[in-house]
Amino acid sequence: MNKDHKYFFVRLGAVLVLVLCLSIVANILLYPALKLTPWSWGAELVDSKSHQLQNPNGKFNAVVLGSSRVYRQVDPQVVDSVTDGKAETRLFNLGANWLFPPESFYVYDHITKNENGHYDYIIIELAKVSSVDFKNLHTVRTIYWYNLSDLIFAITASWNSNFSIIEKGYNTFVHLIGYTDNIINLGYITEAVRYLNAAHSFDQKVNGNGFQFLSVDQNEADMFEEENTAKRNSRFLRDTSVVTKRSEISRKQFSKYSDNPKLLKSYNIYYSATLKKMITDAQKKGTQLIFLLSPRIDKKQYDELIPLFYSLPEENRIEISDSRSYPELYLAENSFDATHLNQKGSRIYSRILGEKLNDLVILKRRP
Amino acid sequence: MLFNSFEFLIFFIVVTVLYFTLPHKYRWALLLAASCIFYMFFVPAYILILFFTITIDYFAGIFIENAKGIRRKRFLWLSLLANISVLAIFKYYNFINENLTNLFGFAGTENPIPYLHIILPIGLSFHTFQAMSYTIEVYRGHQSAERKFGIFALYVMFYPQLVAGPIERPQNLLHQFHEKHSLDFIRIANGLKLMLWGLFKKIVIADRLAPLVDVVYNDPTQYHGWAVILATCFFAFQIYCDFSGYSDIAIGAARVMGFTLMTNFRTPYFAQSVSEFWKRWHISLSTWFKDYLYVPLGGNRVNRSRWFFNLFITFMVSGIWHGADWTFIIWGALHGVYLIVAIISQNTRSVMMKSIGLKEGSHLSNFINTATVFVLVTFAWVFFRANSLNDAVILIQNSMVFSGSGLIEYISANGWQTVVLAFLFVAFLLITEKIMVNQSADEFVNRFSQYTRLAIYVIISLLIINFGVFGGNNFIYFQF
């Protein structure tokens, strides 16, 4: 390498280092000081809902958060009616499409940081650590929530999971990209301006308790459903056997672990430890943190989640997923599509959740 | 694969590193494979169309060179026919058929010719024109036929300019694939500077302006007056930044590897006449039409009416080249009319200028000329951008109505911050280009001291990162 070559790399390096340093300074000092965007700005629905949740007039003492399986299936009105006189919940549904860990943990951290953020119960849907589709890289939704601890959690949990080596490598890669995008503020001003222009109409889009069941009729009014739900529904109605297959997967997976309990010991130790720490921290604040195992998960996720679920303390977990125990949640008549329940199904599911919450209260009171 | 995507960043680094690592004799193969991968990121099957024209033109070139007399011309026509047929089928068939349907409709019968359900292969007009320039130049004896099939395929497919130009001539590009390019860091740095500036124009300006244009052009009845005028002005800068941004990245990427591509844009909105505009805008296409259509038709060495006919036809064809729609044809025709009127009115304009005491070449006269050209060119852009001829007419009508949904509604629909940012970046572009005049970004920046250059790179990078639009937006000219 001659002098010219060295000079080129020194200059290129200097530009990159300067850009990186100035970006980090802007990320840590400048943009937070400008207060252009709140913590939830990158996920429209989470933003609207958290705004509503933190409204002191809401007086919610319980929150459930997770993906569309929570957003579309947990009806707080039904849950509250079942827990009336027992668990006494006034539940808010903070579910949103594709809200999986670590993003859901980021949301959890922020709602409990708030001055109105004391809740008796917080229920988080248990899911594998999410990855990011390559085509979705650099979008706000895959950038806004990253911080160093979430990055470390995502990568470490992924490497401790039962994923293949390729998946682990890919997950590490996309999470590093997302984190880098976050610290260099990729497209931040453009997106922040877009957010500021749109934010004023958010409150009109969310029901009082955050719940919105899936329905073909409501599609046009539903601002947050990016996928064409009507198409999904009609595809499902053409062939409802997919839900039977899901039921079979659930039955086989739960049977596998109940027949051979030794298999339950092969859980993701790092992920489990993180959840247990979250439970302990929540307890200190007087909150019972509960992890919810939803129905109709795929085979691979069951293999990750069933052992993880049973590694948690009994009073901090609710399972409404086993098709042997809840066959009604796998019936076509209660389904909207292959993975979601319809309004009727969501009422059944919410009622079960309410009963399970009551059971946990009894369990907790036991000496 | 888009130049403004993460995939391209990885692709570019990998290909460039491999290019300089491999011995010279294998480099063409690497570039050809890379170009195939690059193209197949869009619609993989369409690479077969590309190979069809490549094969035809490869053999046509050799046959033309070996043949004598009338046979040379026959081989040339065969090659041109094959290329134009591909264009006709994929780009113009349905357009012609649609017009036939209308004609049949007037006659009260149904059009029996079926429509084709095909997608236009990306960048078809670009690589077809580049391939055609090869056979024409071989026929004219300006270029010897390329005997190595791989090298010829690479000439047509070279990834930096495959889908949106610059449309190269064989005399400029072909020999470069035979030459050994050494690792020259000054050249690499210059290439990277061009790429950075191109990326800035595309991601920060063009993609920022796109929604401000779309909101009006996708709903032409909604807005009136200043809203339509402003959206059209924004489109003038959107298309410039989009296309010249692409060209800068293409030229820069090629330069990093040691290839010199022709300049495609030279601050066109500072042109003093429409004729000058065409010497600064999409230079590789305007010179293509000049060399292969306008001059063979007789150019300006004919009587006045024939000269005007030649001009008009050349610009009409240029319009058709852009797209199979009447909007593009009218856009081209308008430019033809502008040039003819400019020639006819030349003396009258000089007299008028003198009578009001305006000195030719003075700042005021230059400003008036530049502003007039901008207004004319921007008016023509209405047809270029409108989704249909009907939409274009509505937009022109609405632009003259200063009641109803106007500027205030337009600003409130888009957000004042978005509009202000758009204005700021357009102003930044104009000021920078005014200072740059007739220099490329790398030439311009090299005039400064080392530390000023460093500051410029850092500022542009930070602007791209913080103010960029990262949605992987397509380039407008890909559709042609």
GROMACS .gro file of C-alpha atoms in nm, chain A residues 1-2 4-9 11-12 14-15 18-20 22-23 26 31 134 137-139 173 177 184-191 193-194 196-197, chain B residues 5-7 10 183-186 188-189 192-193 208 211 413-418 421 450 453-454 457-459 461-462 464-471:
model
   74
    1MET     CA    1   0.000   0.000   0.000
    2ASN     CA    2   0.158   0.328  -0.107
    4ASP     CA    3  -0.181   0.764  -0.182
    5HIS     CA    4  -0.369   0.455  -0.072
    6LYS     CA    5  -0.308   0.524   0.296
    7TYR     CA    6  -0.417   0.884   0.248
    8PHE     CA    7  -0.739   0.771   0.082
    9PHE     CA    8  -0.831   0.534   0.364
   11ARG     CA    9  -0.968   1.046   0.466
   12LEU     CA   10  -1.249   0.797   0.414
   14ALA     CA   11  -1.213   1.041   0.898
   15VAL     CA   12  -1.538   1.115   0.714
   18LEU     CA   13  -1.696   1.224   1.198
   19VAL     CA   14  -2.038   1.137   1.053
   20LEU     CA   15  -2.086   0.865   1.313
   22LEU     CA   16  -2.192   1.380   1.500
   23SER     CA   17  -2.488   1.146   1.446
   26ALA     CA   18  -2.746   1.443   1.762
   31TYR     CA   19  -3.294   1.543   1.908
  134PHE     CA   20  -3.510  -0.767   0.463
  137LEU     CA   21  -3.518  -0.276   0.688
  138HIS     CA   22  -3.470   0.100   0.735
  139THR     CA   23  -3.842   0.162   0.790
  173PHE     CA   24  -2.737  -0.881   1.116
  177ILE     CA   25  -2.868  -0.270   1.107
  184ILE     CA   26  -2.732   0.753   1.316
  185ASN     CA   27  -3.091   0.889   1.297
  186LEU     CA   28  -3.156   0.742   0.953
  187GLY     CA   29  -3.430   0.949   0.788
  188TYR     CA   30  -3.526   1.089   1.127
  189ILE     CA   31  -3.616   1.445   1.027
  190THR     CA   32  -3.823   1.330   0.728
  191GLU     CA   33  -4.015   1.080   0.935
  193VAL     CA   34  -4.203   1.581   1.007
  194ARG     CA   35  -4.439   1.318   0.864
  196LEU     CA   36  -4.593   1.577   1.329
  197ASN     CA   37  -4.825   1.628   1.034
  372SER     CA   38  -3.104   0.057  -0.152
  373PHE     CA   39  -2.903  -0.121   0.110
  374GLU     CA   40  -2.866  -0.420  -0.122
  377ILE     CA   41  -2.342  -0.429  -0.035
  550LEU     CA   42  -0.639   0.081  -0.844
  551ASP     CA   43  -0.634   0.459  -0.861
  552PHE     CA   44  -0.751   0.610  -0.533
  553ILE     CA   45  -0.787   0.961  -0.670
  555ILE     CA   46  -1.206   0.614  -0.674
  556ALA     CA   47  -1.246   0.918  -0.448
  559LEU     CA   48  -1.746   0.826  -0.461
  560LYS     CA   49  -1.796   1.204  -0.451
  575ARG     CA   50  -3.895   1.453  -0.065
  578PRO     CA   51  -4.542   1.316  -0.237
  780ALA     CA   52  -5.267   1.879   0.340
  781ASN     CA   53  -4.892   1.825   0.322
  782GLY     CA   54  -4.790   2.002   0.640
  783TRP     CA   55  -4.610   2.336   0.634
  784GLN     CA   56  -4.286   2.179   0.759
  785THR     CA   57  -4.279   1.946   0.458
  788LEU     CA   58  -3.814   2.175   0.381
  817GLN     CA   59  -0.859   1.952   0.223
  820ARG     CA   60  -1.370   1.918   0.139
  821LEU     CA   61  -1.388   1.708   0.454
  824TYR     CA   62  -1.849   1.536   0.269
  825VAL     CA   63  -1.957   1.524   0.634
  826ILE     CA   64  -2.236   1.780   0.585
  828SER     CA   65  -2.357   1.269   0.444
  829LEU     CA   66  -2.538   1.402   0.750
  831ILE     CA   67  -2.857   1.238   0.348
  832ILE     CA   68  -2.881   1.040   0.670
  833ASN     CA   69  -3.103   1.279   0.864
  834PHE     CA   70  -3.314   1.432   0.588
  835GLY     CA   71  -3.325   1.143   0.342
  836VAL     CA   72  -3.636   0.948   0.248
  837PHE     CA   73  -3.557   0.583   0.303
  838GLY     CA   74  -3.845   0.398   0.147
   0.00000   0.00000   0.00000
